[in-house]
mmCIF file of C-alpha atoms in Angstrom:
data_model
loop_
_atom_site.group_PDB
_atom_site.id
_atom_site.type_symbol
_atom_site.label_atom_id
_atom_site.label_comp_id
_atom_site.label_asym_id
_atom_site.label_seq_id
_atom_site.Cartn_x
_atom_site.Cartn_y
_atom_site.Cartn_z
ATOM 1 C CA UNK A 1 3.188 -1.391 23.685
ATOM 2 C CA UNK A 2 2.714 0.898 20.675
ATOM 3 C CA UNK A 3 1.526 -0.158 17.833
ATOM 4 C CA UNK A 4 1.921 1.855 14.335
ATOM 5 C CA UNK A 5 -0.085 1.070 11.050
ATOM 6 C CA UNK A 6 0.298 2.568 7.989
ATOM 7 C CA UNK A 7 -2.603 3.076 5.617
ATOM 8 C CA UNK A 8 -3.225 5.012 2.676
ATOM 9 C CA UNK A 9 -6.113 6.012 0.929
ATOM 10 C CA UNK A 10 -6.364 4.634 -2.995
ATOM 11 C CA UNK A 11 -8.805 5.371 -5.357
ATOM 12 C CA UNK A 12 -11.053 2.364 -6.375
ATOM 13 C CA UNK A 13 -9.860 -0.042 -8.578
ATOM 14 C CA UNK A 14 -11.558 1.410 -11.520
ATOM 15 C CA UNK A 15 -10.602 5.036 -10.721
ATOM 16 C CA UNK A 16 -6.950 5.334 -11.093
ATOM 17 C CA UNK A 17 -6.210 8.333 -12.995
ATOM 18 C CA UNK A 18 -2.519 9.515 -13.549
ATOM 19 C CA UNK A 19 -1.486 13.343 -15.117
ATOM 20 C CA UNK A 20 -0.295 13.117 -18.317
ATOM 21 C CA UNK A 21 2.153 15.752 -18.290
ATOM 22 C CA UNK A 22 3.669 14.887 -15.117
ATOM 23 C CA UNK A 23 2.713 11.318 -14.376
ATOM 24 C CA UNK A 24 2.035 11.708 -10.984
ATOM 25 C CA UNK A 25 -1.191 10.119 -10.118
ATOM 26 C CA UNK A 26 -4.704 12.408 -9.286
ATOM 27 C CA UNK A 27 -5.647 12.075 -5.689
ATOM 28 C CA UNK A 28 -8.267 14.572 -5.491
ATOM 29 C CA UNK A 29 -11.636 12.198 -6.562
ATOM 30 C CA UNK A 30 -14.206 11.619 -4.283
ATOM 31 C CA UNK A 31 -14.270 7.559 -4.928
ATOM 32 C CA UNK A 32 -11.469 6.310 -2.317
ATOM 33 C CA UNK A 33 -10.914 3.943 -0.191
ATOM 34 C CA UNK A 34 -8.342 2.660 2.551
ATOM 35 C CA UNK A 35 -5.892 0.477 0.684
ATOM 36 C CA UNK A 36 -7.233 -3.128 1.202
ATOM 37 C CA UNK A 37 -3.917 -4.678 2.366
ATOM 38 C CA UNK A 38 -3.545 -1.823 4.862
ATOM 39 C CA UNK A 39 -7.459 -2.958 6.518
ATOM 40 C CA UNK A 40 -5.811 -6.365 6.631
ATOM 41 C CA UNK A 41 -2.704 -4.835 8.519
ATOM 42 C CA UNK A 42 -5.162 -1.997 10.628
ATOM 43 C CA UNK A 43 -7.481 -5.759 12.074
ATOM 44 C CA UNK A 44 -4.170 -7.283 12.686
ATOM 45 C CA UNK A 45 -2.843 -4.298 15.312
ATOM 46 C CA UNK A 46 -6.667 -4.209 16.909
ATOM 47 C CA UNK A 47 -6.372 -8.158 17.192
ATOM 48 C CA UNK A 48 -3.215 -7.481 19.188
ATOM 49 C CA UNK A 49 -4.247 -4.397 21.033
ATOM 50 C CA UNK A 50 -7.820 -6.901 22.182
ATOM 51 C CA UNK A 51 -5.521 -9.622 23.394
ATOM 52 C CA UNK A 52 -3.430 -7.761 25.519
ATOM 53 C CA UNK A 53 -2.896 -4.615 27.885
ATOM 54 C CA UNK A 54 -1.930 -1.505 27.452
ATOM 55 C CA UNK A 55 -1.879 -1.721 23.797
ATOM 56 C CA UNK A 56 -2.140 1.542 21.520
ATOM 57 C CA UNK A 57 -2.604 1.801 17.645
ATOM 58 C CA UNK A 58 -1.735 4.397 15.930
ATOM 59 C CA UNK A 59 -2.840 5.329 12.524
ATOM 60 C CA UNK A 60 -0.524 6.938 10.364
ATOM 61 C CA UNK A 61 -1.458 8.033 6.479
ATOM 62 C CA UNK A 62 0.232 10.868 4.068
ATOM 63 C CA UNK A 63 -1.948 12.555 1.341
ATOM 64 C CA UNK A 64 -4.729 15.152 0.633
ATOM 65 C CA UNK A 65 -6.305 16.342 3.710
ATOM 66 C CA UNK A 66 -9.454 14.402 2.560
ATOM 67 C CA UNK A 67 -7.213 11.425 4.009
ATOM 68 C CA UNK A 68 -8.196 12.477 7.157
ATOM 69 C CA UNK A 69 -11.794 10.249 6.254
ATOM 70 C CA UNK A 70 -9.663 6.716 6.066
ATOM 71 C CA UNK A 71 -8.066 7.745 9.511
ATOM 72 C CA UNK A 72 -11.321 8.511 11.176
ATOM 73 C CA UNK A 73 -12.591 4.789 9.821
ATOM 74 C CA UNK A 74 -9.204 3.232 11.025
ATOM 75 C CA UNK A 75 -10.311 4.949 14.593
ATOM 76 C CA UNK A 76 -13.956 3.378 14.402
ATOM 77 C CA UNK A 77 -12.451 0.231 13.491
ATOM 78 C CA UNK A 78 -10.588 0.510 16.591
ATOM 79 C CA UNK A 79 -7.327 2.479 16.477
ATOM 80 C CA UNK A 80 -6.697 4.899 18.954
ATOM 81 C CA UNK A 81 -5.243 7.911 17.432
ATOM 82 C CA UNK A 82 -4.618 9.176 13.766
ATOM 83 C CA UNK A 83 -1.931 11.091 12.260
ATOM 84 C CA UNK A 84 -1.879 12.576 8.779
ATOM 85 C CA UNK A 85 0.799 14.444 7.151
ATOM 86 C CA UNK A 86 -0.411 16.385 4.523
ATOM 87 C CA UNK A 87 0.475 19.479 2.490
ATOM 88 C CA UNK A 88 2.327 21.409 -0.904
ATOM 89 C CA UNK A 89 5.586 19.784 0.039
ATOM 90 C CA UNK A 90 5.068 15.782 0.053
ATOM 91 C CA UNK A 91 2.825 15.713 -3.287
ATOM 92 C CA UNK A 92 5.057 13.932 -6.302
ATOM 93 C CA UNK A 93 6.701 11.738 -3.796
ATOM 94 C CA UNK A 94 7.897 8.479 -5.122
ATOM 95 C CA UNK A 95 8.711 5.583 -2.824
ATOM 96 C CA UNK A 96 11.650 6.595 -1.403
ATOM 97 C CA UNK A 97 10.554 10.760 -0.472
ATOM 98 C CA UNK A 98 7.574 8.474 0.755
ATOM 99 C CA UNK A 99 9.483 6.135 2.821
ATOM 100 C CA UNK A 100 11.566 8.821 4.031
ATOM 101 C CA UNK A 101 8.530 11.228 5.153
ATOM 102 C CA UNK A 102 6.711 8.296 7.081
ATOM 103 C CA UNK A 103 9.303 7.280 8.561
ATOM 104 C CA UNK A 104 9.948 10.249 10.521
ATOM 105 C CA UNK A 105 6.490 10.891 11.669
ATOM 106 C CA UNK A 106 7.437 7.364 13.526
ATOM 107 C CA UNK A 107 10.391 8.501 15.177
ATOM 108 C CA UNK A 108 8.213 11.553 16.252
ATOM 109 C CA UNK A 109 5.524 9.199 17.777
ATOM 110 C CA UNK A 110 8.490 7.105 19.257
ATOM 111 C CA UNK A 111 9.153 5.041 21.208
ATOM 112 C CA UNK A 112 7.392 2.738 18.916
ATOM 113 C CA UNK A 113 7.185 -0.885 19.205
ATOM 114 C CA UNK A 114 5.628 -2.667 16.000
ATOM 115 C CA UNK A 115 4.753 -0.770 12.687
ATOM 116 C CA UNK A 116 2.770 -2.781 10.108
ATOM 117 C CA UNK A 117 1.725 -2.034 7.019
ATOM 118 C CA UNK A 118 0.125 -3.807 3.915
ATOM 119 C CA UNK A 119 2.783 -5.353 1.359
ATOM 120 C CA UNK A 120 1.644 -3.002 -1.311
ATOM 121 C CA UNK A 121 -0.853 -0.824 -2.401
ATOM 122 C CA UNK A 122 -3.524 -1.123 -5.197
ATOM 123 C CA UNK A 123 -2.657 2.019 -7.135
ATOM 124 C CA UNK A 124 1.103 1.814 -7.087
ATOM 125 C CA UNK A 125 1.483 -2.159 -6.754
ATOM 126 C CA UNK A 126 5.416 -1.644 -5.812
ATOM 127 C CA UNK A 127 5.682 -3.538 -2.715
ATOM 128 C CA UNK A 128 8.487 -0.995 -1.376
ATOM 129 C CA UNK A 129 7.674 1.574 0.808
ATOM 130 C CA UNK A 130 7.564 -0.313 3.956
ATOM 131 C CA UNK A 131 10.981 -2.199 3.726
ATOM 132 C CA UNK A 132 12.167 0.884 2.771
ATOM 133 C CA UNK A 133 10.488 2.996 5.949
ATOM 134 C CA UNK A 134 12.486 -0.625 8.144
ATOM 135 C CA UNK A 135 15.362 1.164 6.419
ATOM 136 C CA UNK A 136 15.547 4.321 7.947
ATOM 137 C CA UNK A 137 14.123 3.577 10.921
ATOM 138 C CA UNK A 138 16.938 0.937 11.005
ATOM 139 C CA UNK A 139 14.577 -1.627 12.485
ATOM 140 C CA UNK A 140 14.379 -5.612 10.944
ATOM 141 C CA UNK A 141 11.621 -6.133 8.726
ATOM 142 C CA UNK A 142 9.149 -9.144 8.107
ATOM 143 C CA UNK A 143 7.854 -9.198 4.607
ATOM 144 C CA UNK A 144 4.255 -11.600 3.330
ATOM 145 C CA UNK A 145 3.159 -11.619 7.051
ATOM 146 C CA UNK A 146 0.425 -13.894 7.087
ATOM 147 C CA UNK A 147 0.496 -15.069 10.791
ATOM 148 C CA UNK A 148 1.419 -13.025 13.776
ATOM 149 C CA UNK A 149 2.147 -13.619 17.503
ATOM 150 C CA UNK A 150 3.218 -10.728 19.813
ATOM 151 C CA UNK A 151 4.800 -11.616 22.847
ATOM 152 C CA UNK A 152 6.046 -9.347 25.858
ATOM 153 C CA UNK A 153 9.750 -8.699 23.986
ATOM 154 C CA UNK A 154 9.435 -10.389 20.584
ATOM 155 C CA UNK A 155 6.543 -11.443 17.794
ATOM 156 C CA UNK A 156 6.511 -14.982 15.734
ATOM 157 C CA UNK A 157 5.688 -14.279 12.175
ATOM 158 C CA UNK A 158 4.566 -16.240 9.673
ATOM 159 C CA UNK A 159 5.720 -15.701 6.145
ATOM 160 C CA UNK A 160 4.691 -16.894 2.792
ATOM 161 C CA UNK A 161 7.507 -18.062 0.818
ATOM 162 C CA UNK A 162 7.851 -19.864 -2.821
ATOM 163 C CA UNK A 163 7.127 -23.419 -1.796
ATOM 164 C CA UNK A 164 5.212 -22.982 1.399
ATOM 165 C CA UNK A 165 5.948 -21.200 4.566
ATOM 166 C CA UNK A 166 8.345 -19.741 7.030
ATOM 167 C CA UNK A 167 8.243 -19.439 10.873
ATOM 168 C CA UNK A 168 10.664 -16.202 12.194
ATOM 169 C CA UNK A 169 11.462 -14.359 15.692
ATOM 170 C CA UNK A 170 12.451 -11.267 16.107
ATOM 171 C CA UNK A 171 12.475 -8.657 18.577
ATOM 172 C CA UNK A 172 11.094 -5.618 18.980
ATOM 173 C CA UNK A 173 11.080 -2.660 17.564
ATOM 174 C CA UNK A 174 10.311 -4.569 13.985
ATOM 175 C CA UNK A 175 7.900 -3.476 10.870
ATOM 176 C CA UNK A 176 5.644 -5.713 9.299
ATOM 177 C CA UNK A 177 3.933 -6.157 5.684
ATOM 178 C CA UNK A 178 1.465 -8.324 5.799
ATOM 179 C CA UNK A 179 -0.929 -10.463 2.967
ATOM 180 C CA UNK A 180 -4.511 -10.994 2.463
ATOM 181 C CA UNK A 181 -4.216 -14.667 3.841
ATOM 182 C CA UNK A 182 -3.472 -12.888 7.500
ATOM 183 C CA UNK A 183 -7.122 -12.395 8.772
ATOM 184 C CA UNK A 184 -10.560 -10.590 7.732
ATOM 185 C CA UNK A 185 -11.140 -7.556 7.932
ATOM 186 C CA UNK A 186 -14.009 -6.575 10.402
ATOM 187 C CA UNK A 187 -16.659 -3.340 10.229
ATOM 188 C CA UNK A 188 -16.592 -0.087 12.215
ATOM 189 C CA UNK A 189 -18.694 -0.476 15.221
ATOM 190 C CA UNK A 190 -21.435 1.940 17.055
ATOM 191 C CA UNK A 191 -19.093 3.043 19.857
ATOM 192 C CA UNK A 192 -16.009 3.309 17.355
ATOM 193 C CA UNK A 193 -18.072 5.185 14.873
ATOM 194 C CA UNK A 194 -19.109 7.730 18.089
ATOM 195 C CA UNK A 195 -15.260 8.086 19.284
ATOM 196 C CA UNK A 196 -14.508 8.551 15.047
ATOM 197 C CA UNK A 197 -16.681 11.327 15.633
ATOM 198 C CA UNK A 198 -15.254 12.980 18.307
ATOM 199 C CA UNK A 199 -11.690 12.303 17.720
ATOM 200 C CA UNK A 200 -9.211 14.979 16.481
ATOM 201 C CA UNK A 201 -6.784 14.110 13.710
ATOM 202 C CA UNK A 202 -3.192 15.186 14.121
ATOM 203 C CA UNK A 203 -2.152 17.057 11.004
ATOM 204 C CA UNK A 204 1.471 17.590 10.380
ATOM 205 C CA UNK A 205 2.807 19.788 7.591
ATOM 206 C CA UNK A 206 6.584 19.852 6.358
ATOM 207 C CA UNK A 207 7.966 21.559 9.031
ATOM 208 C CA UNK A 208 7.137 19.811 12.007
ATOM 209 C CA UNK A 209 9.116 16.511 10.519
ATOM 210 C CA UNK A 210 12.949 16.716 11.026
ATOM 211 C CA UNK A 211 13.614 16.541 7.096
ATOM 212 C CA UNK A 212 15.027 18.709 4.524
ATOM 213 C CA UNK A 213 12.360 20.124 1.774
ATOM 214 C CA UNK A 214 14.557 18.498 -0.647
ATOM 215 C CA UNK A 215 14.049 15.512 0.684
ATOM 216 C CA UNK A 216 10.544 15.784 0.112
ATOM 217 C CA UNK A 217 7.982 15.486 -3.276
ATOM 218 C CA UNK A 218 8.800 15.626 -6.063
ATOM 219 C CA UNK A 219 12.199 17.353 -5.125
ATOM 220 C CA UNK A 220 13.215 14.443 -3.565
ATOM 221 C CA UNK A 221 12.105 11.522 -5.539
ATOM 222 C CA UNK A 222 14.934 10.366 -7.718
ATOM 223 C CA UNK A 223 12.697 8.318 -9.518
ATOM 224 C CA UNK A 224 10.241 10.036 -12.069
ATOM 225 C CA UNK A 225 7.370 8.880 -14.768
ATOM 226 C CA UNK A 226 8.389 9.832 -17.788
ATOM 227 C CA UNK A 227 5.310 9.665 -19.782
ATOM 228 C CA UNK A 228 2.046 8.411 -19.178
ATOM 229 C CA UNK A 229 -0.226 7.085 -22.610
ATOM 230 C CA UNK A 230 -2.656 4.406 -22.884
ATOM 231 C CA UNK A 231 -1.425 1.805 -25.337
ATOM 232 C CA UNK A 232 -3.212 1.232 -28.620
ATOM 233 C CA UNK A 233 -4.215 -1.839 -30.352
ATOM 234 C CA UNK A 234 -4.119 -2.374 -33.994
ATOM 235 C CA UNK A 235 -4.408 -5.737 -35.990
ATOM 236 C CA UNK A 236 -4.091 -6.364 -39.398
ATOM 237 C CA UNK A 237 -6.988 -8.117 -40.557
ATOM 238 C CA UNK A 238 -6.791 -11.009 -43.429
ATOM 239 C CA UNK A 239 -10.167 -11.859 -44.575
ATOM 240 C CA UNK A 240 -10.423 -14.569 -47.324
ATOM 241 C CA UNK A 241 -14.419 -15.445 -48.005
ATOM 242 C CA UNK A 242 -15.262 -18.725 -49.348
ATOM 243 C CA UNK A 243 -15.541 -19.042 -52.743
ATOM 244 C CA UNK A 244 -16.139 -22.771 -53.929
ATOM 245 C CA UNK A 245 -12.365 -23.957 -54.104
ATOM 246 C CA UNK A 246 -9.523 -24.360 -52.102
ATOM 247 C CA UNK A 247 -7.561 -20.635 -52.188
ATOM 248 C CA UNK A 248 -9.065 -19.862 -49.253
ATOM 249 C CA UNK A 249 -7.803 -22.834 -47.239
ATOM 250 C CA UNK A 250 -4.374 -22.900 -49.001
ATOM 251 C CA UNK A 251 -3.677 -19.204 -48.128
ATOM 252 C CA UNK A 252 -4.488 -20.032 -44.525
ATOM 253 C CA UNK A 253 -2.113 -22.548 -44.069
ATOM 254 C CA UNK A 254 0.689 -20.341 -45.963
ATOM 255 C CA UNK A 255 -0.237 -17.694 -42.947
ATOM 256 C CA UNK A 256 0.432 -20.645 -40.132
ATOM 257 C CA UNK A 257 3.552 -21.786 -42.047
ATOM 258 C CA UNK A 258 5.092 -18.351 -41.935
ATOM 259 C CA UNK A 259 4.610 -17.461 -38.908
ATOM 260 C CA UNK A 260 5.651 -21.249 -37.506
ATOM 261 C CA UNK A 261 2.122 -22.029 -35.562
ATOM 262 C CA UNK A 262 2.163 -25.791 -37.493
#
């Protein structure tokens, strides 16, 4: 059984900085971390992979070639392998050049059995590129995962829903996004941390993905950010100081009539 999972490397929460002339968001800090949804998706394929047989898990990212850090964690966590496609050609991509890119690096590791992936991601907050990758890989997707049960031809999911939950089967090959209510993620260990060490990172450019270049970055996101700003406040301030009578308290209640608050 192979197992796929999709991370990507965020900057922390309080680090999110975006270009202001072409709103495509700066990747190049030092302060990043795996996506926290994608850890919850990464413990979910080593829970699978410790419970059965001749399991493999794949990690698969697309970014800076600083990624290549959150794939050597994902291997001392307990993935097998890591795969990062990186280079000129994918930066600017929106969802879909995204969605579009990843999904071909899993036809290229194929066959492939599960993929899973977080629902979103922290700096984007979308919630798209994985049905979308289901898409063109043409496979059945599974969104809210919070439960999962691979068997030897199908898995059981458990989704979140409005109102409570939902029980589904399907077979296999199927992607998954999965919530925070799924598990917890664990630490690196010693002996994963040693294999981290020694492991070699597949690094794909452009051309070893069966795509067009205008298919890729920013050439082939139809989707754009106009224009980035950061809002500004302003407030008219009223002040009316006391002064012995009642114009203070009369002009107050003239404000809350006018604008309807009594």
């Amino acid at each position: 059984m192979n197992i796929v999972v999709l991370i990507k490397q965020v900057p922390g929460t309080d680090n999110v900085k975006l270009d202001p002339k072409t709103g495509v968001m700066i990747r190049s800090g030092r302060d990043t971390i795996i996506n926290p949804l994608d850890e919850n998706a990464l413990e979910e394929a080593i829970r699978i992979k410790n419970s059965r047989e001749g399991v493999k898990v794949t990690a698969v990212s697309m970014g800076p070639e600083s990624a290549v850090k959150a794939l050597k964690e994902a291997v001392a966590m307990g993935a097998d392998a890591g795969v990062l496609i990186s280079g000129r050609a994918f930066a600017g991509s929106d969802t879909i050049a995204t969605a579009k890119a990843l999904a071909a690096v899993i036809k290229k590791l194929s066959p492939v059995d599960l993929v899973i992936c977080g629902e979103r991601a922290t700096d984007g907050e979308t919630g798209q590129t994985g049905a979308m990758i289901a898409n063109y890989l043409d496979f059945p997707v599974q969104t809210y995962v919070s439960a999962v049960e691979a068997k030897e031809d199908r898995v059981m999911v458990k989704r979140t829903v409005e109102g409570g939950f939902e029980r589904v089967e399907v077979s296999y090959p199927v992607l998954l996004t999965v919530n925070k209510d799924i598990n917890e993620p664990g630490f690196p260990t010693l002996k994963g941390k040693l294999k981290a060490k020694q492991v070699d990172i597949s690094i794909w450019s452009s051309e070893e993905l069966d795509l067009d270049k205008s298919e890729l970055g920013l050439q082939g996101s139809p989707t754009r950010v106009v224009k980035v700003f950061s809002p500004k406040l302003s407030r008219d301030t009223i002040l009316y100081q006391a002064d012995g009578t009642s114009k203070p308290v009369d002009e107050l209640m003239k404000f809350l009539n006018a604008k309807e608050v009594l």
